[in-house]
Coordinates of C-alpha atoms in Angstrom, one line a residue:
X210 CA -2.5 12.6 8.2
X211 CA -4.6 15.2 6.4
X212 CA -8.8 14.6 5.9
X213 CA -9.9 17.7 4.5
X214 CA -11.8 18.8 8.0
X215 CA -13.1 22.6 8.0
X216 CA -12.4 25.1 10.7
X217 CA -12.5 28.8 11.4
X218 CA -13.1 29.7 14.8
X219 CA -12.4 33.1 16.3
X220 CA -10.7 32.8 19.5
X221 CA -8.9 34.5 22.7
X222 CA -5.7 32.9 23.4
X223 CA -6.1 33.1 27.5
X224 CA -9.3 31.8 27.2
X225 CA -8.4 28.8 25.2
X226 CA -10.7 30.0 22.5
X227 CA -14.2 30.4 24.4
X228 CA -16.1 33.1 25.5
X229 CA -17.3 33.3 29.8
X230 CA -20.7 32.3 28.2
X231 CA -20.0 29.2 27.4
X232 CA -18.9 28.1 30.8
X233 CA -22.9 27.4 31.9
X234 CA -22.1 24.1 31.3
X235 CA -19.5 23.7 33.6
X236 CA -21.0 21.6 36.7
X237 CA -22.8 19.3 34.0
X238 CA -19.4 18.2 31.9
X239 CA -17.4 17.7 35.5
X240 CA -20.0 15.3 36.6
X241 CA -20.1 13.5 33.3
X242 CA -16.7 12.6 33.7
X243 CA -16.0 12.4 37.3
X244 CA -15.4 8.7 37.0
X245 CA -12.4 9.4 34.9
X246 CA -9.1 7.3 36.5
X247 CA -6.6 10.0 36.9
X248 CA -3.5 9.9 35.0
X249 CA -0.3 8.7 36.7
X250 CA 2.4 10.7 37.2
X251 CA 5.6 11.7 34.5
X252 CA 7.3 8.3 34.2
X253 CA 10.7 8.4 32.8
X254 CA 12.9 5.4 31.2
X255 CA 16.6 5.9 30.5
X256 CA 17.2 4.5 26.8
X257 CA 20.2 3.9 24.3
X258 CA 20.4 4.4 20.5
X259 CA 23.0 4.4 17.6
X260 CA 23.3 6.9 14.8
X261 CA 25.7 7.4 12.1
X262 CA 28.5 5.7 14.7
X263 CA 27.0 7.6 17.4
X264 CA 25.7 6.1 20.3
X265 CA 23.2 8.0 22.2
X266 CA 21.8 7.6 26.0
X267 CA 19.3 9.7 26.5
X268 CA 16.0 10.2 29.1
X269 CA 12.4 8.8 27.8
X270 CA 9.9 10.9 29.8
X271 CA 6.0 10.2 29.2
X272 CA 3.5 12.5 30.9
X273 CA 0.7 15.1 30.7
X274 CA 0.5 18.8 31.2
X275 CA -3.6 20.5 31.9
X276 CA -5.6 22.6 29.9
X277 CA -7.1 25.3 32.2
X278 CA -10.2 27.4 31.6
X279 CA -10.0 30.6 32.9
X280 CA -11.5 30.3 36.3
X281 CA -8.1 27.8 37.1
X282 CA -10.2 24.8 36.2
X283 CA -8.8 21.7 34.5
X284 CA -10.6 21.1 31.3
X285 CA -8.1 18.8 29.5
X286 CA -5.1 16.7 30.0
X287 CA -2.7 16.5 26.8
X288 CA -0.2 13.7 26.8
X289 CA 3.2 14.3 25.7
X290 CA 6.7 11.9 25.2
X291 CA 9.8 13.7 25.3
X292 CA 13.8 12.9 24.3
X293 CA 16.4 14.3 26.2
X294 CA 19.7 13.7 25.7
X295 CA 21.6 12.9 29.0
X296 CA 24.5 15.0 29.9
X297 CA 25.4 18.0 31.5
X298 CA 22.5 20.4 30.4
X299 CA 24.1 22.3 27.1
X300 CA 22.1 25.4 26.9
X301 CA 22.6 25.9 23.5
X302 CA 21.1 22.2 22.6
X303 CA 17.9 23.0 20.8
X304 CA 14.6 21.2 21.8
X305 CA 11.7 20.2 18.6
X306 CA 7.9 20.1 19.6
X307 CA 6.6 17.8 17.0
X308 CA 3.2 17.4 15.9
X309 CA 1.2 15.2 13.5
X310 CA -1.9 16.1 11.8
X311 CA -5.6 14.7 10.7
X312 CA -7.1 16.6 12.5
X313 CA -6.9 13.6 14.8
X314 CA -3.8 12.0 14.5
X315 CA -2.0 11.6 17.3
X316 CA 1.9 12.6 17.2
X317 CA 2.8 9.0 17.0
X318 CA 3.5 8.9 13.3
X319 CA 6.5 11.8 13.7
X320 CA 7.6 9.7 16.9
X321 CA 7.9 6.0 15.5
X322 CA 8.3 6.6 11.5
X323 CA 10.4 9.7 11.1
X324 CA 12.4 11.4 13.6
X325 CA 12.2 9.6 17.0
X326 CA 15.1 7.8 18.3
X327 CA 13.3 4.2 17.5
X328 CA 11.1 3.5 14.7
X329 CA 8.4 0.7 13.6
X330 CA 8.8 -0.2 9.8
X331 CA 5.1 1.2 8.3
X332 CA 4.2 3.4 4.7
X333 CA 5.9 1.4 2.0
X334 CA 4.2 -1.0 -0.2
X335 CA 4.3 -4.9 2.0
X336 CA 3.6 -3.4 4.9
X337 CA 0.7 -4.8 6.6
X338 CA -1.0 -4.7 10.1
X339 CA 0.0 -7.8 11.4
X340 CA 3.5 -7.0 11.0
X341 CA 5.4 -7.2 14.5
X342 CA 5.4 -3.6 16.5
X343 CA 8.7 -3.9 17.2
X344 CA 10.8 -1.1 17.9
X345 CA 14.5 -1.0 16.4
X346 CA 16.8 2.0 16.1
X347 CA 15.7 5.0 14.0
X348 CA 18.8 5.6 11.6
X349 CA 17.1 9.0 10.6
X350 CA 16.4 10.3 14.0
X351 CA 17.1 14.1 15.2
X352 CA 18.3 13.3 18.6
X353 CA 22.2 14.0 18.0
X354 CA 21.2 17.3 17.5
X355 CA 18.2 18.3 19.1
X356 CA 16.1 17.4 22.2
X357 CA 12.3 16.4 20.7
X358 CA 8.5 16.5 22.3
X359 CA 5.9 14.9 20.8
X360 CA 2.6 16.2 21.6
X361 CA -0.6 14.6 21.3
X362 CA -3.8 17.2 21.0
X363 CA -7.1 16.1 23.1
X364 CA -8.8 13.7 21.8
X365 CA -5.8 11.7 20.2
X366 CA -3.1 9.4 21.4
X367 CA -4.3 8.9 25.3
X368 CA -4.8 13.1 25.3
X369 CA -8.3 13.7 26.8
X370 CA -11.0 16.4 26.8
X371 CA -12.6 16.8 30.9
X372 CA -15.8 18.1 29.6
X373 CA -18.5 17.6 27.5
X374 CA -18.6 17.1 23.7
X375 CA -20.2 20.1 22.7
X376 CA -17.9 22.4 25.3
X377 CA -15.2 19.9 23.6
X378 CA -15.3 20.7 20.1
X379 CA -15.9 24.6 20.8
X380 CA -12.7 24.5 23.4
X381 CA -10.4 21.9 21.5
X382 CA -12.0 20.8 18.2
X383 CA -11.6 24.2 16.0
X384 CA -9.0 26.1 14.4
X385 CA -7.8 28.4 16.6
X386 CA -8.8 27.2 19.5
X387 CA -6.8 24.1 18.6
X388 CA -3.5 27.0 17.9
X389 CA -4.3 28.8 21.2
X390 CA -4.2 25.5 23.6
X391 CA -1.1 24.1 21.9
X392 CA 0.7 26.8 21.7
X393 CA 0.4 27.3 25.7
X394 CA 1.1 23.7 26.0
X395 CA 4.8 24.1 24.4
X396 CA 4.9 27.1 26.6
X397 CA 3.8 25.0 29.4
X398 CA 6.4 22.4 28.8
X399 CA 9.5 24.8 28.3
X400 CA 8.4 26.4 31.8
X401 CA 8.2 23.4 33.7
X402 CA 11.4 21.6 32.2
X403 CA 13.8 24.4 32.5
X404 CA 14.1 25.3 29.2
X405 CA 12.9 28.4 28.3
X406 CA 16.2 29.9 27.1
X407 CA 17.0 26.8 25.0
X408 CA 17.0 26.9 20.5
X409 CA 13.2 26.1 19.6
X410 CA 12.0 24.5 16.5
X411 CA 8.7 23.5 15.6
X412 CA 7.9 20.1 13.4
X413 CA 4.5 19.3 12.1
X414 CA 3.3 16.4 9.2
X415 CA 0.5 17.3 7.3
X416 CA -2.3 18.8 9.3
X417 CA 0.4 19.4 11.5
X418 CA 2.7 21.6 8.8
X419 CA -0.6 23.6 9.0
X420 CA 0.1 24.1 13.0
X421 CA 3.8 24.9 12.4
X422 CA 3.1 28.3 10.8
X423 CA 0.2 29.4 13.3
X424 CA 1.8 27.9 16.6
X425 CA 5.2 29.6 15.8
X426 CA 3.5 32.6 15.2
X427 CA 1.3 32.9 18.2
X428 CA 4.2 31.6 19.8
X429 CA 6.4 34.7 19.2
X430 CA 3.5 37.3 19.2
X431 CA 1.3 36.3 21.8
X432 CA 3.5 34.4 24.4
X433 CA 7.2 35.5 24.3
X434 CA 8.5 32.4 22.9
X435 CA 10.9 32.8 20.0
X436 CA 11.2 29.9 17.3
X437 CA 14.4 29.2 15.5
X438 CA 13.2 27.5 12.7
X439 CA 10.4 25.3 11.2
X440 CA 10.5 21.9 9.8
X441 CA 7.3 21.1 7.7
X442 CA 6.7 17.6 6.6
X443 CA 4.0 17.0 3.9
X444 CA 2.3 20.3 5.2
X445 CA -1.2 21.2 4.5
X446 CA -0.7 25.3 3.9
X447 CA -3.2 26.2 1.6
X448 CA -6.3 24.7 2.0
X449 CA -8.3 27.1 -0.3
X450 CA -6.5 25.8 -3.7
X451 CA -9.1 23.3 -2.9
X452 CA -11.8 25.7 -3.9
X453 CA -14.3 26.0 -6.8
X454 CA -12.7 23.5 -9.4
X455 CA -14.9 24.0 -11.8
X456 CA -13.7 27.3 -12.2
X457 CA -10.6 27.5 -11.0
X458 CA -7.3 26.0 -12.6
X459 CA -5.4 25.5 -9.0
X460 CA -7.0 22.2 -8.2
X461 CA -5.7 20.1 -11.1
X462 CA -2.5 22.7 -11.4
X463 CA -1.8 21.4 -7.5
X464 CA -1.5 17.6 -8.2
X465 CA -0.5 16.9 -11.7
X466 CA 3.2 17.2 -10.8
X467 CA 3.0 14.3 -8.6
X468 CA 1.1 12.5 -10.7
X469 CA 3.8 12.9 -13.3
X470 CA 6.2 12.4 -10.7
X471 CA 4.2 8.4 -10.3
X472 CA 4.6 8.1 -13.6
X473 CA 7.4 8.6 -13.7
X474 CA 9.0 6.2 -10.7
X475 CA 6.3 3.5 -12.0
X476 CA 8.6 3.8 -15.7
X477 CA 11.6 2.9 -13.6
X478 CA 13.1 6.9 -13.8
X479 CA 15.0 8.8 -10.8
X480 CA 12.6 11.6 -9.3
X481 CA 15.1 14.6 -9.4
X482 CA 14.0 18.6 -9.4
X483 CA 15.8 18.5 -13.2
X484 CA 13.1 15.7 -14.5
X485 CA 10.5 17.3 -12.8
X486 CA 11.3 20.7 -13.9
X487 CA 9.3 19.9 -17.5
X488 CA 6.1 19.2 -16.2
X489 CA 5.9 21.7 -13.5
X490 CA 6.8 24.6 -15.9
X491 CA 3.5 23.0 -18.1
X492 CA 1.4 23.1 -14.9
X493 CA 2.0 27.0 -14.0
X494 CA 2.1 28.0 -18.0
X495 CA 0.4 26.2 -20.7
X496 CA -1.7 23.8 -18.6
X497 CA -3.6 27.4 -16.8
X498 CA -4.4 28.6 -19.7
X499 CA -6.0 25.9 -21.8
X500 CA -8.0 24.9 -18.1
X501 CA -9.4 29.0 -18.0
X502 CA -10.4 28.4 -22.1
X503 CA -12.7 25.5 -20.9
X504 CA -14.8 23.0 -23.6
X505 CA -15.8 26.2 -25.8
X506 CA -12.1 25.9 -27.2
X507 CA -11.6 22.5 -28.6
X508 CA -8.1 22.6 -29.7
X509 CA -7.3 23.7 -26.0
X510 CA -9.0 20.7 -24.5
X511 CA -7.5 18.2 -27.0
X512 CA -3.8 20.0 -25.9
X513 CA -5.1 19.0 -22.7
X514 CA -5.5 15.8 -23.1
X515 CA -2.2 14.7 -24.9
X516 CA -0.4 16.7 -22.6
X517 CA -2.5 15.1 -19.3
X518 CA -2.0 11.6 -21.1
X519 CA 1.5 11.6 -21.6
X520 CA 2.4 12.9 -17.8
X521 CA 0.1 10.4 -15.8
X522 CA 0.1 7.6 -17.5
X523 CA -4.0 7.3 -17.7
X524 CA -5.9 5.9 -20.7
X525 CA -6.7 8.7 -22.9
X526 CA -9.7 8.1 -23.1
X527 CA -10.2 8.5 -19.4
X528 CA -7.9 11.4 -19.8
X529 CA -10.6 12.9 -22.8
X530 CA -14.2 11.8 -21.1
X531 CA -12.1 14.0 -17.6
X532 CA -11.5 16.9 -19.8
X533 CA -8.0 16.9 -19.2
X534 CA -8.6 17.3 -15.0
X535 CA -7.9 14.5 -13.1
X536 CA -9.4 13.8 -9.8
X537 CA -6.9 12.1 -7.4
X538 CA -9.7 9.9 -5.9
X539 CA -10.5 8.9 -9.7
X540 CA -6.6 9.1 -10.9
X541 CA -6.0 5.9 -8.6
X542 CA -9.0 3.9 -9.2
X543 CA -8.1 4.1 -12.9
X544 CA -4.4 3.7 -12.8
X545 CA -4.9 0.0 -11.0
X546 CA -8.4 -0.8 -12.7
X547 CA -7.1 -3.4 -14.6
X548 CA -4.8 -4.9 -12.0
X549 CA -7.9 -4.8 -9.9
X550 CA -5.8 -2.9 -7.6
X551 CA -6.2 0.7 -5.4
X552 CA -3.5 2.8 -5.0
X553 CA -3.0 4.8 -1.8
X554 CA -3.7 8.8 -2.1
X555 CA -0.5 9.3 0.5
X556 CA 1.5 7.4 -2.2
X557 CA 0.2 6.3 -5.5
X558 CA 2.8 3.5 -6.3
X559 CA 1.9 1.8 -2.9
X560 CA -1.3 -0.6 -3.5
X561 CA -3.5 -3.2 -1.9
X562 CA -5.7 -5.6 -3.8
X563 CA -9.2 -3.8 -4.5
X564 CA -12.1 -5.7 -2.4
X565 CA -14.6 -4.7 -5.0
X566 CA -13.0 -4.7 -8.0
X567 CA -15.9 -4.3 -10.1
X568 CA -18.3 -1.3 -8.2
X569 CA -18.8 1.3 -10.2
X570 CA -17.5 3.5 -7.5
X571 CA -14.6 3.3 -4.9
X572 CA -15.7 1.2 -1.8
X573 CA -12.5 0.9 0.0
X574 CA -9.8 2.4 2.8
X575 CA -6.7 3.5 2.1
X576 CA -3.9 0.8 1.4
X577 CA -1.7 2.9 3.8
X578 CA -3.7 3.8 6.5
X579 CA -5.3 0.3 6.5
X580 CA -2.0 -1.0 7.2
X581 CA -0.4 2.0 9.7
X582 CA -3.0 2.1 12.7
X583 CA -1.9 -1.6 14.2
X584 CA 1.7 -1.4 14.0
X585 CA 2.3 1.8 15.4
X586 CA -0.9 1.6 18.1
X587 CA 0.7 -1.9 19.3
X588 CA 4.4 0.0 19.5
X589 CA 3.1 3.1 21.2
X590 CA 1.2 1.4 23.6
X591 CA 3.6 -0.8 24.8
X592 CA 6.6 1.4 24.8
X593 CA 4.3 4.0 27.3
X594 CA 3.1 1.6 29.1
X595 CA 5.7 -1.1 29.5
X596 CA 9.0 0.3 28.5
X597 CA 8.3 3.5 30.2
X598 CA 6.0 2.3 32.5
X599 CA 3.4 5.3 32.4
X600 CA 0.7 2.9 33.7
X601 CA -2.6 4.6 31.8
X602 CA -6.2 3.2 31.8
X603 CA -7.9 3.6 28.5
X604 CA -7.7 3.5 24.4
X605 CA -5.0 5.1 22.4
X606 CA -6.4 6.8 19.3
X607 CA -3.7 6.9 16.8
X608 CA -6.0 8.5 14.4
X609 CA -9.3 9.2 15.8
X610 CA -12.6 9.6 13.3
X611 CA -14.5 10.8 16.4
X612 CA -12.4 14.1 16.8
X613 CA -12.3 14.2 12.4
X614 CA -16.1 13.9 12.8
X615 CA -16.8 16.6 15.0
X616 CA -14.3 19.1 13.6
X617 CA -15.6 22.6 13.3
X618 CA -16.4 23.0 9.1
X619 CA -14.5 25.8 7.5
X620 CA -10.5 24.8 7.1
X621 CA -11.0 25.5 3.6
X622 CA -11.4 28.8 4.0
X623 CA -8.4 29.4 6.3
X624 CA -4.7 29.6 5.1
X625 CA -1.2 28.7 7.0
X626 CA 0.5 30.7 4.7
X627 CA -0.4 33.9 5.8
X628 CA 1.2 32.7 9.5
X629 CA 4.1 31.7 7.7
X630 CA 4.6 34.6 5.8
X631 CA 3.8 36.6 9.2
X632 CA 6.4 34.5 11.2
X633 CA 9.0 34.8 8.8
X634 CA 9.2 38.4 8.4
X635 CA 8.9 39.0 12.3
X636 CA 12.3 36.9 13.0
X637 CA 14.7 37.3 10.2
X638 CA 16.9 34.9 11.2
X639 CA 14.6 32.0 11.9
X640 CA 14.7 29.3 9.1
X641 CA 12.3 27.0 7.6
X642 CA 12.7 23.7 5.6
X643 CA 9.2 22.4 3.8
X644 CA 9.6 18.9 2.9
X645 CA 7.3 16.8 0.7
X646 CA 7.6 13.2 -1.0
X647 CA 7.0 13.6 -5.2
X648 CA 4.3 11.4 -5.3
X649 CA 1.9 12.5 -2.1
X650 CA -1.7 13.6 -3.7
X651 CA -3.1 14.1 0.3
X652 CA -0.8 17.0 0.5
X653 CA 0.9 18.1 -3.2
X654 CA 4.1 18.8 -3.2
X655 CA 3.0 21.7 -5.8
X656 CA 1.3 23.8 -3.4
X657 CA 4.3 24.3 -1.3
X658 CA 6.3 25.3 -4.4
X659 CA 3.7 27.9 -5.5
X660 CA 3.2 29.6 -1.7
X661 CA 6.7 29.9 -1.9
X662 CA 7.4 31.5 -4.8
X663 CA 4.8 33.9 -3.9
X664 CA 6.5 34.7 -0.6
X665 CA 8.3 38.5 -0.3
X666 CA 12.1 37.5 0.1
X667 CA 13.2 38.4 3.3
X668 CA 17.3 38.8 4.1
X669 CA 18.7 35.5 2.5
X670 CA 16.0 33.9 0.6
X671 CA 16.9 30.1 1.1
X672 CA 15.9 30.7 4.9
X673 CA 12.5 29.1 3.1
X674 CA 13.4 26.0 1.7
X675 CA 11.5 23.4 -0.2
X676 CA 13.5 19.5 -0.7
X677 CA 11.7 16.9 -1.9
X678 CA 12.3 13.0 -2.1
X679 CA 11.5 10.1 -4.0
X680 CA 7.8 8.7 -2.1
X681 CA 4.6 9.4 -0.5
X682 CA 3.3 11.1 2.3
X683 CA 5.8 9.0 4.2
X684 CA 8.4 9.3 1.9
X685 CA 10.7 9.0 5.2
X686 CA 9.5 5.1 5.1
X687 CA 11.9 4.7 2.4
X688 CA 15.4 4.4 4.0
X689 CA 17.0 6.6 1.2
X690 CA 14.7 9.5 1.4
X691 CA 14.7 9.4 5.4
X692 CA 18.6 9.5 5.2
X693 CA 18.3 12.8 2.6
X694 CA 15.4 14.1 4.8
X695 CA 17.8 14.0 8.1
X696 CA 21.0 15.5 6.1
X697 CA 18.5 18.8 5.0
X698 CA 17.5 18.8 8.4
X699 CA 21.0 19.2 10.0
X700 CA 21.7 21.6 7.7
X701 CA 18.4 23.7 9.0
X702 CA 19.9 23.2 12.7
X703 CA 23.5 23.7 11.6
X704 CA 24.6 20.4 12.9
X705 CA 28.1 18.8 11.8

């Protein structure tokens, strides 16, 4: 889950980000939360599950690993749920640390929707929060081929901070500090499991595909841990195409292919790279250089607007009065208007009936996210707690607004991209699959192509790979794209 939260923070990777200095506060934040329960210990679960004629037994294990400072003491505790397939231990079966996004989603998301060996049905258009959180067998899970953790940062899932909120945010709650203590905590885990010489991949969904880049990276350079290859899903890399779009083109360049692309599906039409081709050659050509001419040239802004018309779908004169650039906030509030519907901004074509259908401005939540937080908190919960029987006190945050609200401002100065490009050319051999659903406007589908193609080639250049699907955000809530998602992914691991 990606909300545009802002973070630069300079920070040493032993000292989880923070200076001595900031220590003076030390006796205070222990006290503050010295009526904390502890957490129990590791609880583990043996399980069973059926893929593609394959039936599985494998090890659930829920527990948490510390966050140190650098005096020894325990500042954090970071909750994790692992797969392990049982067996004789293959040392050449690959292990996956997967990660969601926000910032301030918990890992959850990865875990039930996409790649965990059980699923709860959320993301497509129906769903709705008082559907049952029951857990049935994932067809589109990894586990046939690779071993998976699921981490939770601080502050998310039932992953706490042991200090203050100010010594929070600057030790958790910022960019690289948030890289720096994740990073160690994958290094943590592969220590204390035995798995240090085992394949490693690294998974992250939006927010998260903007960890994938920087943890692998810090992971090979700053703690001896190489990465095989990197599986992005919806990824947030380039967080300054947000930037001046009054000026710049890239804004409106970014999200009118999937904009098309909801046209497109709404007319009844196959998504495919060949149909999509059209409009994406107009957004990186023609469509740049009428945006740079601005209103002084009126025969560029009427091309505009045809063109802009014709590929979303919008009344033209919605189209005209927007100059031919088309918010996505404003691009769903118009395309349902009528219907007196809202359309979802991690998937256009899923909707929800508009509580205020006649504001003059948005006043609503998101017809996905509405409808994600109770299923999948209700299946989380009770799989830890009852299934597995890790017997925790407190609330699960599946998507917290606390650790959104406090996040340090500046992500949209920062860039994954440059981590990616870093990691890639360090390990020529490691291989990465970005993966997007067409009609996502959280995290366009676009941006990935254009970082890409920008990339310097590096031995064979399909090691950096972009598939897409038909769908959202979630495209892997719709069982076709999940079952296209997991064939590209075996392909990444080499699986049969």
């Amino acid at each position: 889950m990606r909300t545009i939260l802002r973070a630069i923070l300079a920070a040493s990777l032993l000292t989880v980000g923070l200076a001595p200095a900031a220590l003076a506060d030390e006796p205070k934040a222990a006290e503050a939360k010295i009526d904390l329960p502890a957490f129990p210990a590791d609880a583990s679960v043996k399980q069973v599950t059926h893929v593609a004629g394959k039936t599985l037994n494998y090890t659930a294990t829920v527990g948490s690993l510390p966050v140190r400072d650098e005096k020894g003491k325990k500042i954090a505790e970071v909750v994790f749920t692992a797969y392990v397939l049982d067996g004789p231990r293959d040392p050449k079966r690959p292990v996956t640390f997967a990660f969601n996004g926000g910032p301030g989603a918990a890992s959850v998301y990865l875990n039930l929707g996409a790649i965990g060996p059980k699923r709860v049905q959320f993301g497509a258009q129906g769903d709705a929060p008082s559907d049952p959180a029951v857990l049935v067998d994932n067809p589109g899970t990894w586990l046939d081929f690779t071993d998976m953790v699921f981490i939770d940062p601080v502050g998310t899932g039932f992953s706490r901070s042991l200090v203050d909120m100010e010594e929070t945010k600057k030790r958790f709650f910022g960019i690289d500090a948030d890289i720096n203590y994740l990073s160690r905590i994958v290094y943590d885990w592969l220590l204390k499991n035995g798995r240090m010489a085992s394949p490693k991949y690294v998974s992250g969904e939006s927010y998260g595909g903007y960890r994938g880049p920087r943890i692998t990276y810090t992971l090979q350079t700053k703690l001896g841990v190489g990465v095989n290859g990197m599986i992005l899903v919806s990824p947030y890399l380039e967080p300054p195409l947000d930037l001046s779009p009054d000026l710049s083109p890239m804004a409106w360049v970014s999200t009118l292919p999937s904009m098309a692309a909801s046209n497109y599906e709404r007319q009844g039409k196959a998504l495919s790279p060949a149909l999509m081709a059209e409009v994406e050659t107009y957004a990186r050509g023609e469509y740049v250089t009428d945006l740079l001419k601005g209103r002084r040239d009126p025969a560029a802004v009427a091309r505009l607007v045809d063109k802009v018309t014709a590929y979303t779908g919008l009344d033209r004169n919605f189209v005209q009065l927007s100059g031919g650039r088309i918010d996505s906030r404003a691009y769903l509030r118009e395309l349902y208007r009528k219907e007196g519907k809202i359309g979802s901004w991690y998937d256009s074509n899923v909707t929800q009936d508009d509580p205020f259908p006649w504001s003059a401005y948005g006043r609503r939540g998101d017809p996905i996210l509405d409808a994600i937080i109770a299923p999948t908190t209700s299946a989380i919960v009770d799989f830890t707690t009852r299934v597995v029987g890790w017997k925790v006190e407190g609330r699960y945050n599946a998507l917290s607004e606390e650790v959104g609200r406090n996040w340090e401002k500046g992500v949209e100065l920062t860039s994954a991209s440059e981590d990616l490009r870093q990691a890639v050319a360090a390990d020529p051999k490691m291989k990465v699959l970005i993966v997007h659903g067409y009609d996502d406007l959280s995290c366009p589908y676009f941006i990935s192509r254009l970082v890409i193609d920008q990339m310097a080639m590096s031995g064979d250049p399909n090691r950096v790979r972009l598939a897409l699907y038909p769908g959202g955000h979630m495209f892997y809530s719709r069982p076709d794209s999940q079952t296209a998602f997991r064939q590209d992914v075996k392909g990444l691991f080499g699986a049969p």
